[in-house]
Amino acid sequence: GENVEQHPSTLSVQEGDSAVIKCTYSDSASNYFPWYKQELGKRPQLIIDIRSNVGEKKDQRIAVTLNKTAKHFSLHITETQPEDSAVYFCAASSRRDDKIIFGKGTRLHILP
Amino acid sequence: NAGVTQTPKFRILKIGQSMTLQCAQDMNHNYMYWYRQDPGMGLKLIYYSVGAGITDKGEVPNGYNVSRSTTEDFPLRLELAAPSQTSVYFCASSYLGQYQETQYFGPGTRLLVL
């Protein structure tokens, strides 16, 4: 089955700098890659997603890139702000079984 | 739309007790999922369903059972609760047609087994 690895587990960046979180997946049949943000005590919420027919997608300060050959995808947050502090999860879904499997998460700290 | 709703919000169980976690969605989504999230950890898929009458195991199904008699409801049953089942349980739903659509999560059920 699908296995999703996420790095780093913790990331601290200075406010205004960029943050990058990386994920790899194992199933070459995976075709949907969402990213979620989870604030303390809250439910995960989708912030951006990408399908396997595109290599990059951007939404204001957030972008996701996908390299199908290497089976990895990344989340980029530019001009980080205090409200970006949260846990971020990547996930992958394969048409083989349509499960959505999550990485272990990255705790992002934005330093003043 | 209420989205995805879960009850109860919080529950304390004694070892060996049983309970059912309720989940409902009003978005006419065909896919529904149950995840557990241990403290400081990621989301592990317990069971999922592709439609009424169809369920399948996820990554950590042992100790749980599910049913999907309607499109809207997807209850999770814990039989013989164990301390290892202490966790936050999230139900989620999505629509899968030609493409996978956004997955929406419920607010979660915090379960403590003592």
PDB file of C-alpha atoms in Angstrom:
ATOM      1  CA  GLY A   1       0.000   0.000   0.000  1.00  0.00           C
ATOM      2  CA  GLU A   2       0.892   3.661  -0.123  1.00  0.00           C
ATOM      3  CA  ASN A   3       3.509   5.025   2.278  1.00  0.00           C
ATOM      4  CA  VAL A   4       4.064   8.759   2.749  1.00  0.00           C
ATOM      5  CA  GLU A   5       7.215  10.137   4.381  1.00  0.00           C
ATOM      6  CA  GLN A   6       7.341  13.776   5.507  1.00  0.00           C
ATOM      7  CA  HIS A   7      10.342  15.936   6.510  1.00  0.00           C
ATOM      8  CA  PRO A   8      11.240  17.745   8.632  1.00  0.00           C
ATOM      9  CA  SER A   9       9.181  16.871  11.700  1.00  0.00           C
ATOM     10  CA  THR A  10       9.818  20.343  13.161  1.00  0.00           C
ATOM     11  CA  LEU A  11      10.715  23.558  11.358  1.00  0.00           C
ATOM     12  CA  SER A  12      11.426  26.997  12.792  1.00  0.00           C
ATOM     13  CA  VAL A  13      11.697  29.991  10.478  1.00  0.00           C
ATOM     14  CA  GLN A  14      11.985  33.720  11.048  1.00  0.00           C
ATOM     15  CA  GLU A  15       8.862  35.718  10.306  1.00  0.00           C
ATOM     16  CA  GLY A  16       8.998  36.899   6.711  1.00  0.00           C
ATOM     17  CA  ASP A  17      11.255  34.058   5.567  1.00  0.00           C
ATOM     18  CA  SER A  18      10.149  31.063   3.487  1.00  0.00           C
ATOM     19  CA  ALA A  19       9.343  27.563   4.724  1.00  0.00           C
ATOM     20  CA  VAL A  20       9.618  24.350   2.721  1.00  0.00           C
ATOM     21  CA  ILE A  21       8.193  20.974   3.729  1.00  0.00           C
ATOM     22  CA  LYS A  22       8.943  17.863   1.689  1.00  0.00           C
ATOM     23  CA  CYS A  23       7.107  14.568   1.217  1.00  0.00           C
ATOM     24  CA  THR A  24       7.805  11.381  -0.683  1.00  0.00           C
ATOM     25  CA  TYR A  25       5.330   8.678  -1.658  1.00  0.00           C
ATOM     26  CA  SER A  26       5.763   5.061  -2.650  1.00  0.00           C
ATOM     27  CA  ASP A  27       2.842   4.178  -4.959  1.00  0.00           C
ATOM     28  CA  SER A  28       3.428   5.249  -8.554  1.00  0.00           C
ATOM     29  CA  ALA A  29      -0.371   5.081  -9.080  1.00  0.00           C
ATOM     30  CA  SER A  30      -0.935   7.984  -6.664  1.00  0.00           C
ATOM     31  CA  ASN A  31      -2.491  10.915  -8.480  1.00  0.00           C
ATOM     32  CA  TYR A  32      -3.799  13.329  -5.828  1.00  0.00           C
ATOM     33  CA  PHE A  33      -1.668  15.147  -3.249  1.00  0.00           C
ATOM     34  CA  PRO A  34      -3.375  17.407  -0.708  1.00  0.00           C
ATOM     35  CA  TRP A  35      -1.808  19.489   2.059  1.00  0.00           C
ATOM     36  CA  TYR A  36      -3.578  20.180   5.332  1.00  0.00           C
ATOM     37  CA  LYS A  37      -3.030  22.672   8.137  1.00  0.00           C
ATOM     38  CA  GLN A  38      -4.003  21.741  11.678  1.00  0.00           C
ATOM     39  CA  GLU A  39      -4.045  24.297  14.453  1.00  0.00           C
ATOM     40  CA  LEU A  40      -3.907  23.174  18.067  1.00  0.00           C
ATOM     41  CA  GLY A  41      -7.104  21.408  19.102  1.00  0.00           C
ATOM     42  CA  LYS A  42      -8.703  21.873  15.691  1.00  0.00           C
ATOM     43  CA  ARG A  43      -9.508  19.642  12.757  1.00  0.00           C
ATOM     44  CA  PRO A  44      -7.212  19.409   9.711  1.00  0.00           C
ATOM     45  CA  GLN A  45      -8.194  21.784   6.917  1.00  0.00           C
ATOM     46  CA  LEU A  46      -7.142  21.639   3.290  1.00  0.00           C
ATOM     47  CA  ILE A  47      -4.874  24.511   2.231  1.00  0.00           C
ATOM     48  CA  ILE A  48      -3.833  23.398  -1.249  1.00  0.00           C
ATOM     49  CA  ASP A  49      -3.819  20.285  -3.384  1.00  0.00           C
ATOM     50  CA  ILE A  50      -2.290  19.132  -6.647  1.00  0.00           C
ATOM     51  CA  ARG A  51      -3.142  16.405  -9.133  1.00  0.00           C
ATOM     52  CA  SER A  52      -0.612  14.350 -11.017  1.00  0.00           C
ATOM     53  CA  ASN A  53      -1.310  16.034 -14.346  1.00  0.00           C
ATOM     54  CA  VAL A  54       0.353  19.298 -13.205  1.00  0.00           C
ATOM     55  CA  GLY A  55       3.792  20.029 -11.800  1.00  0.00           C
ATOM     56  CA  GLU A  56       3.090  23.138  -9.755  1.00  0.00           C
ATOM     57  CA  LYS A  57       0.183  25.020  -8.231  1.00  0.00           C
ATOM     58  CA  LYS A  58       0.156  28.342  -6.419  1.00  0.00           C
ATOM     59  CA  ASP A  59      -2.352  30.125  -4.195  1.00  0.00           C
ATOM     60  CA  GLN A  60      -1.129  33.495  -2.911  1.00  0.00           C
ATOM     61  CA  ARG A  61       1.769  32.751  -0.472  1.00  0.00           C
ATOM     62  CA  ILE A  62       1.405  28.973  -0.751  1.00  0.00           C
ATOM     63  CA  ALA A  63       2.683  26.764  -3.560  1.00  0.00           C
ATOM     64  CA  VAL A  64       3.046  23.040  -4.102  1.00  0.00           C
ATOM     65  CA  THR A  65       5.393  21.311  -6.516  1.00  0.00           C
ATOM     66  CA  LEU A  66       5.224  17.713  -7.699  1.00  0.00           C
ATOM     67  CA  ASN A  67       7.958  15.566  -9.215  1.00  0.00           C
ATOM     68  CA  LYS A  68       6.307  12.339 -10.392  1.00  0.00           C
ATOM     69  CA  THR A  69       9.539  10.777 -11.563  1.00  0.00           C
ATOM     70  CA  ALA A  70      11.154  11.106  -8.147  1.00  0.00           C
ATOM     71  CA  LYS A  71       7.813  10.576  -6.358  1.00  0.00           C
ATOM     72  CA  HIS A  72       8.116  13.616  -4.157  1.00  0.00           C
ATOM     73  CA  PHE A  73       6.128  16.790  -3.600  1.00  0.00           C
ATOM     74  CA  SER A  74       6.786  19.900  -1.555  1.00  0.00           C
ATOM     75  CA  LEU A  75       4.902  22.731   0.142  1.00  0.00           C
ATOM     76  CA  HIS A  76       6.376  26.214  -0.072  1.00  0.00           C
ATOM     77  CA  ILE A  77       5.169  29.065   2.136  1.00  0.00           C
ATOM     78  CA  THR A  78       6.607  32.491   1.372  1.00  0.00           C
ATOM     79  CA  GLU A  79       6.621  35.648   3.536  1.00  0.00           C
ATOM     80  CA  THR A  80       5.675  33.607   6.596  1.00  0.00           C
ATOM     81  CA  GLN A  81       3.433  35.184   9.222  1.00  0.00           C
ATOM     82  CA  PRO A  82       2.709  34.290  12.876  1.00  0.00           C
ATOM     83  CA  GLU A  83      -0.631  32.732  11.885  1.00  0.00           C
ATOM     84  CA  ASP A  84       1.250  30.203   9.751  1.00  0.00           C
ATOM     85  CA  SER A  85       2.376  28.479  12.961  1.00  0.00           C
ATOM     86  CA  ALA A  86       0.627  25.078  12.958  1.00  0.00           C
ATOM     87  CA  VAL A  87       1.131  21.432  12.066  1.00  0.00           C
ATOM     88  CA  TYR A  88       1.145  20.704   8.336  1.00  0.00           C
ATOM     89  CA  PHE A  89       0.325  17.312   6.837  1.00  0.00           C
ATOM     90  CA  CYS A  90       0.899  16.029   3.354  1.00  0.00           C
ATOM     91  CA  ALA A  91      -1.150  13.159   1.961  1.00  0.00           C
ATOM     92  CA  ALA A  92      -1.384  11.001  -1.128  1.00  0.00           C
ATOM     93  CA  SER A  93      -4.223   9.148  -2.775  1.00  0.00           C
ATOM     94  CA  SER A  94      -3.900   6.343  -5.285  1.00  0.00           C
ATOM     95  CA  ARG A  95      -6.517   5.289  -7.836  1.00  0.00           C
ATOM     96  CA  ARG A  96      -5.439   1.761  -7.004  1.00  0.00           C
ATOM     97  CA  ASP A  97      -7.545   1.813  -3.820  1.00  0.00           C
ATOM     98  CA  ASP A  98      -8.602   5.495  -3.329  1.00  0.00           C
ATOM     99  CA  LYS A  99      -7.301   5.602   0.239  1.00  0.00           C
ATOM    100  CA  ILE A 100      -5.927   8.964   1.398  1.00  0.00           C
ATOM    101  CA  ILE A 101      -2.747   8.278   3.400  1.00  0.00           C
ATOM    102  CA  PHE A 102      -1.096  10.980   5.506  1.00  0.00           C
ATOM    103  CA  GLY A 103       2.473  11.820   6.380  1.00  0.00           C
ATOM    104  CA  LYS A 104       3.417  12.219  10.047  1.00  0.00           C
ATOM    105  CA  GLY A 105       3.251  15.990   9.998  1.00  0.00           C
ATOM    106  CA  THR A 106       5.581  18.984  10.341  1.00  0.00           C
ATOM    107  CA  ARG A 107       5.274  21.390  13.249  1.00  0.00           C
ATOM    108  CA  LEU A 108       6.042  24.850  11.863  1.00  0.00           C
ATOM    109  CA  HIS A 109       7.092  27.606  14.271  1.00  0.00           C
ATOM    110  CA  ILE A 110       7.240  31.180  13.015  1.00  0.00           C
ATOM    111  CA  LEU A 111       9.737  33.124  15.128  1.00  0.00           C
ATOM    112  CA  PRO A 112       9.211  36.869  15.756  1.00  0.00           C
TER     113      PRO A 112
ATOM    114  CA  ASN B   1     -24.791  22.619   5.144  1.00  0.00           C
ATOM    115  CA  ALA B   2     -23.569  21.316   8.498  1.00  0.00           C
ATOM    116  CA  GLY B   3     -20.670  19.559   6.733  1.00  0.00           C
ATOM    117  CA  VAL B   4     -19.245  16.629   8.702  1.00  0.00           C
ATOM    118  CA  THR B   5     -20.582  16.195  12.222  1.00  0.00           C
ATOM    119  CA  GLN B   6     -19.342  13.878  14.955  1.00  0.00           C
ATOM    120  CA  THR B   7     -20.734  12.844  18.323  1.00  0.00           C
ATOM    121  CA  PRO B   8     -19.767  12.717  21.116  1.00  0.00           C
ATOM    122  CA  LYS B   9     -17.057  15.392  21.450  1.00  0.00           C
ATOM    123  CA  PHE B  10     -15.437  13.669  24.401  1.00  0.00           C
ATOM    124  CA  ARG B  11     -15.858  10.325  26.134  1.00  0.00           C
ATOM    125  CA  ILE B  12     -14.196   8.382  28.913  1.00  0.00           C
ATOM    126  CA  LEU B  13     -14.426   4.592  28.676  1.00  0.00           C
ATOM    127  CA  LYS B  14     -13.362   1.871  31.049  1.00  0.00           C
ATOM    128  CA  ILE B  15     -11.243  -0.985  29.709  1.00  0.00           C
ATOM    129  CA  GLY B  16     -13.477  -3.608  28.113  1.00  0.00           C
ATOM    130  CA  GLN B  17     -16.425  -1.280  27.478  1.00  0.00           C
ATOM    131  CA  SER B  18     -17.836  -0.722  24.007  1.00  0.00           C
ATOM    132  CA  MET B  19     -19.078   2.370  22.248  1.00  0.00           C
ATOM    133  CA  THR B  20     -20.060   3.762  18.876  1.00  0.00           C
ATOM    134  CA  LEU B  21     -18.666   7.008  17.502  1.00  0.00           C
ATOM    135  CA  GLN B  22     -21.168   8.688  15.241  1.00  0.00           C
ATOM    136  CA  CYS B  23     -20.343  10.488  11.997  1.00  0.00           C
ATOM    137  CA  ALA B  24     -22.679  12.108   9.499  1.00  0.00           C
ATOM    138  CA  GLN B  25     -22.247  14.293   6.416  1.00  0.00           C
ATOM    139  CA  ASP B  26     -24.805  16.241   4.409  1.00  0.00           C
ATOM    140  CA  MET B  27     -22.711  16.968   1.304  1.00  0.00           C
ATOM    141  CA  ASN B  28     -23.761  13.823  -0.610  1.00  0.00           C
ATOM    142  CA  HIS B  29     -20.164  12.601  -0.558  1.00  0.00           C
ATOM    143  CA  ASN B  30     -19.609   9.021  -1.640  1.00  0.00           C
ATOM    144  CA  TYR B  31     -16.366   8.491   0.286  1.00  0.00           C
ATOM    145  CA  MET B  32     -16.130   8.522   4.072  1.00  0.00           C
ATOM    146  CA  TYR B  33     -13.124   7.826   6.298  1.00  0.00           C
ATOM    147  CA  TRP B  34     -12.195   7.260   9.914  1.00  0.00           C
ATOM    148  CA  TYR B  35      -8.770   8.364  11.170  1.00  0.00           C
ATOM    149  CA  ARG B  36      -7.181   8.317  14.581  1.00  0.00           C
ATOM    150  CA  GLN B  37      -4.628  10.859  15.745  1.00  0.00           C
ATOM    151  CA  ASP B  38      -2.492  10.057  18.759  1.00  0.00           C
ATOM    152  CA  PRO B  39      -0.975  13.008  20.693  1.00  0.00           C
ATOM    153  CA  GLY B  40       1.664  14.793  18.629  1.00  0.00           C
ATOM    154  CA  MET B  41       1.302  12.307  15.823  1.00  0.00           C
ATOM    155  CA  GLY B  42      -0.143  12.077  12.329  1.00  0.00           C
ATOM    156  CA  LEU B  43      -3.428  10.694  11.089  1.00  0.00           C
ATOM    157  CA  LYS B  44      -3.769   6.948  10.693  1.00  0.00           C
ATOM    158  CA  LEU B  45      -6.553   5.556   8.500  1.00  0.00           C
ATOM    159  CA  ILE B  46      -8.738   3.041  10.354  1.00  0.00           C
ATOM    160  CA  TYR B  47     -11.494   2.242   7.839  1.00  0.00           C
ATOM    161  CA  TYR B  48     -13.001   3.874   4.811  1.00  0.00           C
ATOM    162  CA  SER B  49     -16.087   3.478   2.659  1.00  0.00           C
ATOM    163  CA  VAL B  50     -16.593   4.137  -1.047  1.00  0.00           C
ATOM    164  CA  GLY B  51     -20.366   4.122  -0.788  1.00  0.00           C
ATOM    165  CA  ALA B  52     -23.345   2.693   1.070  1.00  0.00           C
ATOM    166  CA  GLY B  53     -22.834  -0.974   1.823  1.00  0.00           C
ATOM    167  CA  ILE B  54     -19.102  -0.970   1.007  1.00  0.00           C
ATOM    168  CA  THR B  55     -16.327  -0.649   3.572  1.00  0.00           C
ATOM    169  CA  ASP B  56     -12.630  -1.484   3.571  1.00  0.00           C
ATOM    170  CA  LYS B  57      -9.754  -1.614   6.013  1.00  0.00           C
ATOM    171  CA  GLY B  58      -7.191   1.123   6.352  1.00  0.00           C
ATOM    172  CA  GLU B  59      -3.803   1.086   8.077  1.00  0.00           C
ATOM    173  CA  VAL B  60      -4.927   0.303  11.653  1.00  0.00           C
ATOM    174  CA  PRO B  61      -8.307  -1.537  11.614  1.00  0.00           C
ATOM    175  CA  ASN B  62      -7.790  -3.935  14.530  1.00  0.00           C
ATOM    176  CA  GLY B  63     -10.210  -3.382  17.411  1.00  0.00           C
ATOM    177  CA  TYR B  64     -12.692  -1.421  15.306  1.00  0.00           C
ATOM    178  CA  ASN B  65     -15.707  -2.098  13.109  1.00  0.00           C
ATOM    179  CA  VAL B  66     -17.699   0.084  10.749  1.00  0.00           C
ATOM    180  CA  SER B  67     -20.893  -0.008   8.753  1.00  0.00           C
ATOM    181  CA  ARG B  68     -22.291   2.212   6.010  1.00  0.00           C
ATOM    182  CA  SER B  69     -26.012   1.620   5.625  1.00  0.00           C
ATOM    183  CA  THR B  70     -26.693   5.091   4.180  1.00  0.00           C
ATOM    184  CA  THR B  71     -24.695   7.651   2.199  1.00  0.00           C
ATOM    185  CA  GLU B  72     -24.858  10.094   5.113  1.00  0.00           C
ATOM    186  CA  ASP B  73     -23.781   8.000   8.115  1.00  0.00           C
ATOM    187  CA  PHE B  74     -20.581   6.125   8.909  1.00  0.00           C
ATOM    188  CA  PRO B  75     -20.435   4.968  12.557  1.00  0.00           C
ATOM    189  CA  LEU B  76     -17.265   3.526  14.094  1.00  0.00           C
ATOM    190  CA  ARG B  77     -17.683   0.780  16.675  1.00  0.00           C
ATOM    191  CA  LEU B  78     -15.126   0.037  19.386  1.00  0.00           C
ATOM    192  CA  GLU B  79     -15.508  -3.367  20.980  1.00  0.00           C
ATOM    193  CA  LEU B  80     -13.634  -4.164  24.211  1.00  0.00           C
ATOM    194  CA  ALA B  81     -11.919  -0.790  24.581  1.00  0.00           C
ATOM    195  CA  ALA B  82      -8.200  -0.830  25.426  1.00  0.00           C
ATOM    196  CA  PRO B  83      -5.878   1.959  26.684  1.00  0.00           C
ATOM    197  CA  SER B  84      -4.112   1.851  23.286  1.00  0.00           C
ATOM    198  CA  GLN B  85      -7.325   3.206  21.745  1.00  0.00           C
ATOM    199  CA  THR B  86      -6.993   6.480  23.642  1.00  0.00           C
ATOM    200  CA  SER B  87      -6.827   8.987  20.815  1.00  0.00           C
ATOM    201  CA  VAL B  88      -8.666  11.683  18.885  1.00  0.00           C
ATOM    202  CA  TYR B  89     -10.883  10.211  16.207  1.00  0.00           C
ATOM    203  CA  PHE B  90     -11.631  12.180  13.058  1.00  0.00           C
ATOM    204  CA  CYS B  91     -14.267  11.321  10.517  1.00  0.00           C
ATOM    205  CA  ALA B  92     -13.887  12.756   7.021  1.00  0.00           C
ATOM    206  CA  SER B  93     -15.733  12.691   3.727  1.00  0.00           C
ATOM    207  CA  SER B  94     -15.014  13.515   0.106  1.00  0.00           C
ATOM    208  CA  TYR B  95     -16.424  13.102  -3.364  1.00  0.00           C
ATOM    209  CA  LEU B  96     -14.585  10.933  -5.833  1.00  0.00           C
ATOM    210  CA  GLY B  97     -15.774  11.069  -9.399  1.00  0.00           C
ATOM    211  CA  GLN B  98     -13.293  11.379 -12.223  1.00  0.00           C
ATOM    212  CA  TYR B  99     -10.979  13.097  -9.750  1.00  0.00           C
ATOM    213  CA  GLN B 100     -10.547  13.074  -5.990  1.00  0.00           C
ATOM    214  CA  GLU B 101     -12.155  16.182  -4.508  1.00  0.00           C
ATOM    215  CA  THR B 102     -11.475  18.017  -1.244  1.00  0.00           C
ATOM    216  CA  GLN B 103     -11.655  15.911   1.911  1.00  0.00           C
ATOM    217  CA  TYR B 104     -13.561  17.576   4.753  1.00  0.00           C
ATOM    218  CA  PHE B 105     -13.010  16.642   8.382  1.00  0.00           C
ATOM    219  CA  GLY B 106     -15.386  16.571  11.305  1.00  0.00           C
ATOM    220  CA  PRO B 107     -14.481  18.282  14.609  1.00  0.00           C
ATOM    221  CA  GLY B 108     -13.199  15.062  16.177  1.00  0.00           C
ATOM    222  CA  THR B 109     -14.069  12.852  19.140  1.00  0.00           C
ATOM    223  CA  ARG B 110     -11.576  12.740  22.009  1.00  0.00           C
ATOM    224  CA  LEU B 111     -11.603   9.280  23.605  1.00  0.00           C
ATOM    225  CA  LEU B 112      -9.892   8.345  26.849  1.00  0.00           C
ATOM    226  CA  VAL B 113      -9.759   4.679  27.869  1.00  0.00           C
ATOM    227  CA  LEU B 114      -8.879   4.058  31.517  1.00  0.00           C
TER     228      LEU B 114
END
